[in-house]
mmCIF file of C-alpha atoms in Angstrom:
data_model
loop_
_atom_site.group_PDB
_atom_site.id
_atom_site.type_symbol
_atom_site.label_atom_id
_atom_site.label_comp_id
_atom_site.label_asym_id
_atom_site.label_seq_id
_atom_site.Cartn_x
_atom_site.Cartn_y
_atom_site.Cartn_z
ATOM 1 C CA UNK V 1453 -0.077 -0.010 0.029
ATOM 2 C CA UNK V 1454 2.758 2.273 0.803
ATOM 3 C CA UNK V 1455 4.392 1.726 -2.633
ATOM 4 C CA UNK V 1456 1.247 2.530 -4.317
ATOM 5 C CA UNK V 1457 0.778 5.938 -2.583
ATOM 6 C CA UNK V 1458 4.588 6.671 -3.418
ATOM 7 C CA UNK V 1459 3.798 6.051 -7.218
ATOM 8 C CA UNK V 1460 0.696 8.310 -6.984
ATOM 9 C CA UNK V 1461 2.659 11.089 -5.663
ATOM 10 C CA UNK V 1462 5.265 10.814 -8.372
ATOM 11 C CA UNK V 1463 2.565 10.581 -11.182
ATOM 12 C CA UNK V 1464 0.853 13.733 -9.581
ATOM 13 C CA UNK V 1465 4.225 15.592 -9.672
ATOM 14 C CA UNK V 1466 4.642 14.795 -13.219
ATOM 15 C CA UNK V 1467 1.175 15.907 -13.970
ATOM 16 C CA UNK V 1468 1.616 19.212 -12.236
ATOM 17 C CA UNK V 1469 4.759 19.823 -14.034
ATOM 18 C CA UNK V 1470 3.156 19.249 -17.337
ATOM 19 C CA UNK V 1471 0.300 21.490 -16.588
ATOM 20 C CA UNK V 1472 2.595 24.309 -15.442
ATOM 21 C CA UNK V 1473 4.523 24.027 -18.589
ATOM 22 C CA UNK V 1474 1.478 24.190 -20.594
ATOM 23 C CA UNK V 1475 0.220 27.314 -18.753
ATOM 24 C CA UNK V 1476 3.686 29.137 -19.087
ATOM 25 C CA UNK V 1477 3.734 28.403 -22.752
ATOM 26 C CA UNK V 1478 0.194 29.929 -23.138
ATOM 27 C CA UNK V 1479 1.112 33.009 -21.073
ATOM 28 C CA UNK V 1480 4.396 33.556 -23.308
ATOM 29 C CA UNK V 1481 2.402 33.168 -26.609
ATOM 30 C CA UNK V 1482 -0.248 35.734 -25.403
ATOM 31 C CA UNK V 1483 2.466 38.442 -24.968
ATOM 32 C CA UNK V 1484 3.356 38.417 -28.659
ATOM 33 C CA UNK V 1485 -0.260 38.831 -29.925
ATOM 34 C CA UNK V 1486 -0.547 41.785 -32.456
ATOM 35 C CA UNK V 1487 -4.125 42.996 -33.122
ATOM 36 C CA UNK V 1488 -4.632 44.227 -36.613
ATOM 37 C CA UNK V 1489 -7.099 47.162 -37.465
ATOM 38 C CA UNK V 1490 -10.124 46.898 -39.667
ATOM 39 C CA UNK V 1491 -9.494 46.397 -43.596
ATOM 40 C CA UNK V 1492 -11.932 48.292 -45.654
ATOM 41 C CA UNK V 1493 -12.215 47.278 -49.252
ATOM 42 C CA UNK V 1494 -13.369 50.132 -51.690
ATOM 43 C CA UNK V 1495 -14.387 49.408 -55.220
ATOM 44 C CA UNK V 1496 -15.377 46.398 -57.251
ATOM 45 C CA UNK V 1497 -13.288 43.761 -59.132
ATOM 46 C CA UNK V 1498 -13.030 44.263 -62.787
ATOM 47 C CA UNK V 1499 -14.106 40.922 -64.530
ATOM 48 C CA UNK V 1500 -11.379 39.825 -67.043
ATOM 49 C CA UNK V 1501 -12.723 38.178 -70.106
ATOM 50 C CA UNK V 1502 -11.416 34.737 -70.662
ATOM 51 C CA UNK V 1503 -9.786 34.616 -74.029
ATOM 52 C CA UNK V 1504 -10.527 30.928 -74.356
ATOM 53 C CA UNK V 1505 -14.174 31.357 -74.076
ATOM 54 C CA UNK V 1506 -16.485 32.736 -76.785
ATOM 55 C CA UNK V 1507 -20.042 34.030 -76.122
ATOM 56 C CA UNK V 1508 -22.761 34.362 -78.864
ATOM 57 C CA UNK V 1509 -25.428 36.790 -77.765
ATOM 58 C CA UNK V 1510 -29.276 36.342 -78.763
ATOM 59 C CA UNK V 1511 -28.965 39.539 -80.804
ATOM 60 C CA UNK V 1512 -26.325 37.960 -83.028
ATOM 61 C CA UNK V 1513 -28.520 34.855 -83.517
ATOM 62 C CA UNK V 1514 -31.295 36.946 -84.685
ATOM 63 C CA UNK V 1515 -29.169 39.117 -86.796
ATOM 64 C CA UNK V 1516 -27.331 36.318 -88.742
ATOM 65 C CA UNK V 1517 -30.625 34.320 -88.913
ATOM 66 C CA UNK V 1518 -29.375 31.289 -86.926
ATOM 67 C CA UNK V 1519 -32.428 29.130 -86.010
ATOM 68 C CA UNK V 1520 -30.752 25.944 -84.945
ATOM 69 C CA UNK V 1521 -27.886 25.523 -82.674
ATOM 70 C CA UNK V 1522 -25.791 23.923 -85.249
ATOM 71 C CA UNK V 1523 -25.846 26.990 -87.292
ATOM 72 C CA UNK V 1524 -25.383 29.192 -84.161
ATOM 73 C CA UNK V 1525 -22.266 27.687 -82.896
ATOM 74 C CA UNK V 1526 -20.780 27.955 -86.306
ATOM 75 C CA UNK V 1527 -20.577 31.879 -85.491
ATOM 76 C CA UNK V 1528 -17.629 31.102 -83.003
ATOM 77 C CA UNK V 1529 -14.090 30.978 -84.058
ATOM 78 C CA UNK V 1530 -12.560 27.323 -84.180
ATOM 79 C CA UNK V 1531 -16.075 25.605 -84.528
ATOM 80 C CA UNK V 1532 -16.754 23.379 -87.651
ATOM 81 C CA UNK V 1533 -20.295 22.026 -88.492
ATOM 82 C CA UNK V 1534 -20.758 18.827 -90.669
ATOM 83 C CA UNK V 1535 -23.676 16.336 -91.093
ATOM 84 C CA UNK V 1536 -23.285 12.553 -90.490
ATOM 85 C CA UNK V 1537 -24.724 9.681 -92.225
ATOM 86 C CA UNK V 1538 -27.958 10.111 -90.340
ATOM 87 C CA UNK V 1539 -28.202 13.708 -91.434
ATOM 88 C CA UNK V 1540 -27.644 15.101 -87.863
ATOM 89 C CA UNK V 1541 -25.588 18.173 -87.294
ATOM 90 C CA UNK V 1542 -22.296 17.371 -85.721
ATOM 91 C CA UNK V 1543 -20.121 20.107 -84.382
ATOM 92 C CA UNK V 1544 -16.196 19.846 -83.964
ATOM 93 C CA UNK V 1545 -14.384 22.259 -81.771
ATOM 94 C CA UNK V 1546 -10.606 22.317 -82.598
ATOM 95 C CA UNK V 1547 -10.794 18.897 -84.018
ATOM 96 C CA UNK V 1548 -12.755 17.388 -81.234
ATOM 97 C CA UNK V 1549 -16.362 16.010 -81.624
ATOM 98 C CA UNK V 1550 -19.122 16.282 -79.175
ATOM 99 C CA UNK V 1551 -17.917 13.332 -77.151
ATOM 100 C CA UNK V 1552 -15.094 15.412 -75.922
ATOM 101 C CA UNK V 1553 -16.962 18.521 -76.133
ATOM 102 C CA UNK V 1554 -20.088 18.149 -74.130
ATOM 103 C CA UNK V 1555 -23.261 20.175 -74.340
ATOM 104 C CA UNK V 1556 -24.726 21.818 -71.274
ATOM 105 C CA UNK V 1557 -28.059 23.478 -70.853
ATOM 106 C CA UNK V 1558 -27.937 26.045 -68.094
ATOM 107 C CA UNK V 1559 -24.956 24.080 -66.570
ATOM 108 C CA UNK V 1560 -26.640 20.683 -66.683
ATOM 109 C CA UNK V 1561 -25.232 18.082 -69.120
ATOM 110 C CA UNK V 1562 -27.296 17.051 -72.173
ATOM 111 C CA UNK V 1563 -26.211 13.859 -73.940
ATOM 112 C CA UNK V 1564 -27.763 10.824 -75.734
ATOM 113 C CA UNK V 1565 -26.965 7.864 -73.813
ATOM 114 C CA UNK V 1566 -26.688 5.201 -76.702
ATOM 115 C CA UNK V 1567 -23.867 6.701 -78.652
ATOM 116 C CA UNK V 1568 -22.993 10.134 -77.069
ATOM 117 C CA UNK V 1569 -23.697 12.191 -80.083
ATOM 118 C CA UNK V 1570 -25.962 15.068 -79.866
ATOM 119 C CA UNK V 1571 -28.006 16.347 -83.034
ATOM 120 C CA UNK V 1572 -27.328 20.071 -82.798
ATOM 121 C CA UNK V 1573 -30.037 20.595 -85.550
ATOM 122 C CA UNK V 1574 -32.688 19.561 -83.126
ATOM 123 C CA UNK V 1575 -32.159 22.494 -80.628
ATOM 124 C CA UNK V 1576 -33.750 25.970 -81.557
ATOM 125 C CA UNK V 1577 -32.228 29.289 -80.596
ATOM 126 C CA UNK V 1578 -35.431 31.295 -80.004
ATOM 127 C CA UNK V 1579 -35.364 30.600 -76.196
ATOM 128 C CA UNK V 1580 -31.488 31.273 -75.635
ATOM 129 C CA UNK V 1581 -30.008 34.291 -74.137
ATOM 130 C CA UNK V 1582 -26.443 33.296 -75.002
ATOM 131 C CA UNK V 1583 -24.173 30.410 -76.217
ATOM 132 C CA UNK V 1584 -21.000 30.092 -74.136
ATOM 133 C CA UNK V 1585 -18.183 28.024 -75.792
ATOM 134 C CA UNK V 1586 -15.297 27.365 -73.534
ATOM 135 C CA UNK V 1587 -12.178 26.194 -75.163
ATOM 136 C CA UNK V 1588 -9.287 24.091 -73.860
ATOM 137 C CA UNK V 1589 -8.221 24.609 -70.284
ATOM 138 C CA UNK V 1590 -11.289 27.044 -69.572
ATOM 139 C CA UNK V 1591 -13.652 24.084 -69.971
ATOM 140 C CA UNK V 1592 -12.264 22.300 -66.787
ATOM 141 C CA UNK V 1593 -14.991 24.217 -64.696
ATOM 142 C CA UNK V 1594 -17.431 22.099 -66.539
ATOM 143 C CA UNK V 1595 -16.156 18.717 -65.020
ATOM 144 C CA UNK V 1596 -15.062 15.563 -66.558
ATOM 145 C CA UNK V 1597 -14.832 14.614 -70.501
ATOM 146 C CA UNK V 1598 -14.254 18.231 -71.563
ATOM 147 C CA UNK V 1599 -10.988 17.494 -73.339
ATOM 148 C CA UNK V 1600 -11.697 19.851 -76.372
ATOM 149 C CA UNK V 1601 -13.928 22.313 -74.492
ATOM 150 C CA UNK V 1602 -17.572 22.648 -73.516
ATOM 151 C CA UNK V 1603 -20.785 24.310 -74.931
ATOM 152 C CA UNK V 1604 -23.253 25.835 -72.469
ATOM 153 C CA UNK V 1605 -26.557 26.997 -73.526
ATOM 154 C CA UNK V 1606 -28.016 29.758 -71.379
ATOM 155 C CA UNK V 1607 -31.662 30.194 -71.276
ATOM 156 C CA UNK V 1608 -33.492 33.554 -71.752
ATOM 157 C CA UNK V 1609 -35.078 34.867 -68.446
ATOM 158 C CA UNK V 1610 -38.877 35.666 -68.602
ATOM 159 C CA UNK V 1611 -39.903 39.249 -69.227
ATOM 160 C CA UNK V 1612 -43.307 38.823 -67.683
ATOM 161 C CA UNK V 1613 -44.867 37.030 -64.672
ATOM 162 C CA UNK V 1614 -46.303 33.738 -65.408
ATOM 163 C CA UNK V 1615 -50.047 34.009 -65.081
ATOM 164 C CA UNK V 1616 -53.031 31.590 -65.607
ATOM 165 C CA UNK V 1617 -56.751 31.586 -65.304
#
């Protein structure tokens, strides 16, 4: 019993020593604290246009009479339009076809599950505000399978409130 109390005293001293070292370190660290003043930011950031992203606005679509998406994306540099054996509009961006250049509608991927090819001739342009074509590394924001780029269709916002009887 006497040996057990002696061991308890030793462990108590070790614990007391450890706690006092921690408190001494915390007190020393509090002396070196420097309070910063308030930082006030004035102005707004200037958005820099991304040189690898092309934007086709709705006004350009109407001016150049581009009724289908296939005709509309041909307005952007680096895009080529062709028709395949099924008479579908196929778009190539810098040599990559739609498997490496996916189509997004308001940021949501649109694809055909059985072969991955999207017919760009089936999409109309009357309800689009703009078409954003990201080329190369700019397309990384759209996720995987964007080796050649990405095409994002941005829908028009409604001008009047939706009402019904």
